[in-house]
Short mmCIF file of C-alpha atoms and ligand atoms in Angstrom, two decimals:
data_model
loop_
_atom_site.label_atom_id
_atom_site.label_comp_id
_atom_site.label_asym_id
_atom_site.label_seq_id
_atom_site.Cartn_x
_atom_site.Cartn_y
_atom_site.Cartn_z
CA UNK A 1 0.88 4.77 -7.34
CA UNK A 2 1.83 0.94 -7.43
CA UNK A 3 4.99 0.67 -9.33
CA UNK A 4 3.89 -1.48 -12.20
CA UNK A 5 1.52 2.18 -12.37
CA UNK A 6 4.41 4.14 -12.30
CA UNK A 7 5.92 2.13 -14.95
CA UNK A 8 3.01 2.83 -17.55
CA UNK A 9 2.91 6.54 -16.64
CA UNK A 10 6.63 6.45 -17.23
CA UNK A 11 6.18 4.85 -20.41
CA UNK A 12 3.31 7.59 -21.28
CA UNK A 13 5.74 10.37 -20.69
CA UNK A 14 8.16 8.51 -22.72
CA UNK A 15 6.12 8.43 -25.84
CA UNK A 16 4.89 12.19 -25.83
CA UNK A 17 8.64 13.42 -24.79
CA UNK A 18 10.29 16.35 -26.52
CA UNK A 19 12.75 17.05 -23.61
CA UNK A 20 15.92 16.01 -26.74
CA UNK A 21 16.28 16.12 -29.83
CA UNK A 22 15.95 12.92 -30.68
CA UNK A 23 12.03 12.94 -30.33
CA UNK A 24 12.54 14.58 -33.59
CA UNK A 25 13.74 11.62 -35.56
CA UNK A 26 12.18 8.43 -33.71
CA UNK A 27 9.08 6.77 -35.16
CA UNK A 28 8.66 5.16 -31.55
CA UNK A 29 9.97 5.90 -28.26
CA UNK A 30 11.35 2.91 -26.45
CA UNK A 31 10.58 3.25 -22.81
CA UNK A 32 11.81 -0.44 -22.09
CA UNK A 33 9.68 -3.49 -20.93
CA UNK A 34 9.01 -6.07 -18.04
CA UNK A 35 7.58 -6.84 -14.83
CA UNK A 36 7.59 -3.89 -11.97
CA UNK A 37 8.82 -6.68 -9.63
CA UNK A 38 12.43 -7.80 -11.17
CA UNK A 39 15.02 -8.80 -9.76
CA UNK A 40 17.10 -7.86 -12.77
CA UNK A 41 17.11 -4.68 -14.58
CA UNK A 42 19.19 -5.10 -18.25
CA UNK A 43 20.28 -0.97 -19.11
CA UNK A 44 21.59 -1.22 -22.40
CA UNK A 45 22.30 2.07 -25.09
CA UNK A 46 20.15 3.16 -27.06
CA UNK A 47 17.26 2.20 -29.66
CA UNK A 48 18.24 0.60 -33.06
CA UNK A 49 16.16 0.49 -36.00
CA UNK A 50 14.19 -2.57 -35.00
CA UNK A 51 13.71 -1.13 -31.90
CA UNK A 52 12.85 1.95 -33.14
CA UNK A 53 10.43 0.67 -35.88
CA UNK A 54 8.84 -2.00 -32.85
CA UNK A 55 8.55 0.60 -29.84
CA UNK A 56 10.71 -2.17 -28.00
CA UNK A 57 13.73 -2.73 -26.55
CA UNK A 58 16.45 -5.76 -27.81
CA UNK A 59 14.05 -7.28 -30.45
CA UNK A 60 17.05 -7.26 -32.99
CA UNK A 61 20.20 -9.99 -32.81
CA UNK A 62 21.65 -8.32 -30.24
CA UNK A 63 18.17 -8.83 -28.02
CA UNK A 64 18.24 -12.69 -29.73
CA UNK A 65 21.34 -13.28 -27.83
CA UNK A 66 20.41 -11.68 -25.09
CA UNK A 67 17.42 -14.23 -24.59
CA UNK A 68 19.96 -17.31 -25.03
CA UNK A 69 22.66 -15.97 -22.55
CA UNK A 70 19.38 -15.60 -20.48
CA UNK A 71 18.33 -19.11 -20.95
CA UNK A 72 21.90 -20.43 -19.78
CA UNK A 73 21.28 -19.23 -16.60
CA UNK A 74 17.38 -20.38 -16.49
CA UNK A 75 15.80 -17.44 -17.43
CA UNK A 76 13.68 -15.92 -19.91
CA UNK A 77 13.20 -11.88 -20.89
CA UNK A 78 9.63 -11.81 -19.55
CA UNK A 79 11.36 -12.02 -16.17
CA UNK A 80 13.77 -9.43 -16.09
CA UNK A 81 12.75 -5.50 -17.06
CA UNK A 82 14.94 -4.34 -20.10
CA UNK A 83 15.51 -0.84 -21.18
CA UNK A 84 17.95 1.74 -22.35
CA UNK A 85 20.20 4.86 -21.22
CA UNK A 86 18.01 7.02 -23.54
CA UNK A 87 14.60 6.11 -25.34
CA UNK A 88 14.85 7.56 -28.79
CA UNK A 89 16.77 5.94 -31.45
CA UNK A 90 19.88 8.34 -32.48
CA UNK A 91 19.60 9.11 -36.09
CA UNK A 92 21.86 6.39 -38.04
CA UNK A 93 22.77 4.69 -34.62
CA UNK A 94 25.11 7.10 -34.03
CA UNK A 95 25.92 7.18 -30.19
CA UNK A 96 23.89 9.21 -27.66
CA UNK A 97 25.26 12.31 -26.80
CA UNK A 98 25.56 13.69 -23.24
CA UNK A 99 22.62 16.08 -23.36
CA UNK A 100 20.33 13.67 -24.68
CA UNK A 101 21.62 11.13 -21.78
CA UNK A 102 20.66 14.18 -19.36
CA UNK A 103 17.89 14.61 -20.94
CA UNK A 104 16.72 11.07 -20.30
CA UNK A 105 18.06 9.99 -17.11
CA UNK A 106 15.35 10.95 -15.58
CA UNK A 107 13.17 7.90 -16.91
CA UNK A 108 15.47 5.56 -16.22
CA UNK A 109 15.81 7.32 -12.71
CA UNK A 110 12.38 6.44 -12.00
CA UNK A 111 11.86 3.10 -13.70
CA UNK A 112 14.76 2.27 -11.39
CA UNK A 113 13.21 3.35 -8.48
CA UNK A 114 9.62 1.79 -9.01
CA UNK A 115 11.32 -1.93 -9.78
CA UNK A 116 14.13 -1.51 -6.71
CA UNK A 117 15.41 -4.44 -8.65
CA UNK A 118 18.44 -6.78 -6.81
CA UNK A 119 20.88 -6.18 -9.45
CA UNK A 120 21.57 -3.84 -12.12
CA UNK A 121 23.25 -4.79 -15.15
CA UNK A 122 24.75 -2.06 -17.77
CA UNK A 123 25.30 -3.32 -20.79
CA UNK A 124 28.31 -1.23 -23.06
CA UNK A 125 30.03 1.87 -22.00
CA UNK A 126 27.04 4.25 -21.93
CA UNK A 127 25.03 2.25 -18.75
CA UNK A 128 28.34 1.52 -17.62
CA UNK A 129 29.55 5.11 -17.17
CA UNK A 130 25.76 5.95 -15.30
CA UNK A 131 27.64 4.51 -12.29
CA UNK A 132 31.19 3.91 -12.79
CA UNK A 133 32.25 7.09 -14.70
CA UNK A 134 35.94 7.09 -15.46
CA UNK A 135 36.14 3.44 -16.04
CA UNK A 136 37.17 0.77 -18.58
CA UNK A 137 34.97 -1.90 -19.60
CA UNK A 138 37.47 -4.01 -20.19
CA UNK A 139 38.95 -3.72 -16.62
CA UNK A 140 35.75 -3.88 -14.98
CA UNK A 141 33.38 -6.18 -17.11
CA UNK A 142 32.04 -8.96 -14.58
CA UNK A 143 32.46 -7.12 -11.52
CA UNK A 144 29.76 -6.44 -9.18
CA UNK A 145 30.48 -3.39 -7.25
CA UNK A 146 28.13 -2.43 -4.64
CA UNK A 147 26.90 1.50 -5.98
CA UNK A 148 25.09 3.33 -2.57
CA UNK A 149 23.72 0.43 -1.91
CA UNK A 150 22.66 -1.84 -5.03
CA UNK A 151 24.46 -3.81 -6.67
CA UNK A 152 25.59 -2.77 -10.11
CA UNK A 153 27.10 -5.63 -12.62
CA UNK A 154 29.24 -3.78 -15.90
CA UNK A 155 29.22 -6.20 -18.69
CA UNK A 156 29.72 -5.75 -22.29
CA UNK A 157 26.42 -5.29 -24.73
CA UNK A 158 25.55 -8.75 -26.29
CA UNK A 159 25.89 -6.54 -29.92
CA UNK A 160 29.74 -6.13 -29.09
CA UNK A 161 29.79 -9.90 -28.40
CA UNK A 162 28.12 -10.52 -32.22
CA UNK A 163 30.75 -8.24 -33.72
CA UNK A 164 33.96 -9.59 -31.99
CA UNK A 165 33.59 -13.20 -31.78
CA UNK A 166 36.23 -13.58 -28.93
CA UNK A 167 34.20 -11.56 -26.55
CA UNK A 168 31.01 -13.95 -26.84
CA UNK A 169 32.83 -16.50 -23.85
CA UNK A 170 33.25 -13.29 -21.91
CA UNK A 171 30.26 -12.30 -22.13
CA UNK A 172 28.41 -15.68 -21.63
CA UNK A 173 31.06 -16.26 -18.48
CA UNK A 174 29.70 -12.82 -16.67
CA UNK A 175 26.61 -13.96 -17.00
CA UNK A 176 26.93 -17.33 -15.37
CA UNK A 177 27.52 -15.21 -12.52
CA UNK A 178 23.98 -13.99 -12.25
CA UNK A 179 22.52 -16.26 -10.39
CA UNK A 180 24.80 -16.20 -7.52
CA UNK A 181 24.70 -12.38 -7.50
CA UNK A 182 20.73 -12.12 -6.99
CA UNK A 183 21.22 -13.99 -4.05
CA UNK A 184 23.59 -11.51 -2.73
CA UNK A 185 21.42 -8.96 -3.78
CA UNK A 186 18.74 -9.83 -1.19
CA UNK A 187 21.21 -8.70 1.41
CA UNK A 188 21.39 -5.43 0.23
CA UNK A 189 19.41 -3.38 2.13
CA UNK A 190 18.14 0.70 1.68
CA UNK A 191 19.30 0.88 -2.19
CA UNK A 192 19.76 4.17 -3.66
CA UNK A 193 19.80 4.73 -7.48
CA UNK A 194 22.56 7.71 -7.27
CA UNK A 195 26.16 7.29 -8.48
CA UNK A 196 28.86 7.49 -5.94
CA UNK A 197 29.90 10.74 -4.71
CA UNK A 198 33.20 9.29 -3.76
CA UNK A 199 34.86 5.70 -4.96
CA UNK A 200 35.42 4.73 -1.75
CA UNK A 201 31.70 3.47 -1.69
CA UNK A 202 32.45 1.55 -4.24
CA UNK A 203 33.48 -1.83 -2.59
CA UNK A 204 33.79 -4.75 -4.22
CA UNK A 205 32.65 -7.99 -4.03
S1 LIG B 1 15.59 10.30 -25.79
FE1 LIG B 1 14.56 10.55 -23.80
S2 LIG B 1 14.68 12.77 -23.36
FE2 LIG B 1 15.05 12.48 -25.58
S3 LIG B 1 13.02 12.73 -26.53
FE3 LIG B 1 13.36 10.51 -26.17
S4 LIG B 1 12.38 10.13 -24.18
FE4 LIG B 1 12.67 12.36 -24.34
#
């Protein structure tokens, strides 16, 4: 299977899943969306309404701003594949809980795999703590850390930026460093989509 074929059959299994509760409430399951060859995978949280009601992923503000920070750096959202930590919407946008991340990692575990992107880029605390567990946001937003071999980029999710106006130059400043990052991205060689066993494999660059 080619992986812009494992990307449909992942998106299949995403739409028929019962393996949380959340299949329960969703009116569509969000797999997440873009080419099988990106350089750039965006892991944000989970589906909102719009998301929910659309069967895609960052079509509200939040995915509005996410297309202009894009465009600062010369890019557009049909580029880069876009997804979330889980696929259902949690009833009232309440945060995921840790089962239903269990539950789900598995898709994103494979989408991963199939696009062997350059860089990763977790958006809020949720992606974040996939591979940087006990860590602040705050302290590491904007710093590519190199996670078994791919390179992983914490930032904060564009919605944060919409509700706290100060963190919308923080935001737009980690992602002016994009660009330089892919480059460095092609050097990486053998990635692995596991978290570190240990932090010393984190190493920063
Ligand atoms: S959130 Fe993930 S694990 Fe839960 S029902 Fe949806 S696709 Fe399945």
């Amino acid at each position: 299977m080619n992986p812009g074929e494992e990307l449909d059959a992942i998106a299949a299994e995403v739409a028929v899943c019962t393996d949380c509760k959340l299949h329960r409430s969703r009116k569509n399951a969000v797999p997440g969306e873009g080419p099988a060859d990106a350089e750039l995978v965006f892991i944000g949280e989970g589906p909102g309404f719009h998301e929910n009601e659309q069967g895609r992923p960052f079509v509200g503000a939040a995915g509005r701003f996410l297309e202009e920070l894009l465009a600062n750096i010369g890019m557009s959202r049909e580029e880069v594949f876009i997804c979330n930590v889980i696929k259902c919407r949690p009833p009232g946008n309440r945060d995921p809980q840790v089962d239903e991340i269990q539950a789900c990692s598995k898709y994103l575990d494979r989408q991963i795999r199939a696009i062997n992107p350059k860089v990763i880029i977790t958006l809020g605390r949720y992606s974040m703590a996939r591979y940087f567990p006990n860590a602040r946001i705050s302290t590491i937003h904007g710093k590519a850390r190199v996670v078994n071999g791919r390179l992983v980029m914490p930032m904060y999710h564009p919605a944060a930026a919409l509700h706290q106006p100060a963190l919308r130059r923080v935001v737009e400043e980690d992602f002016a460093l994009l660009p330089d990052l892919i480059a460095r991205g092609q050097q990486i060689s053998s990635p692995e989509d596991k978290p570190p066993a240990d932090p010393e494999q984190l190493s920063m660059f």
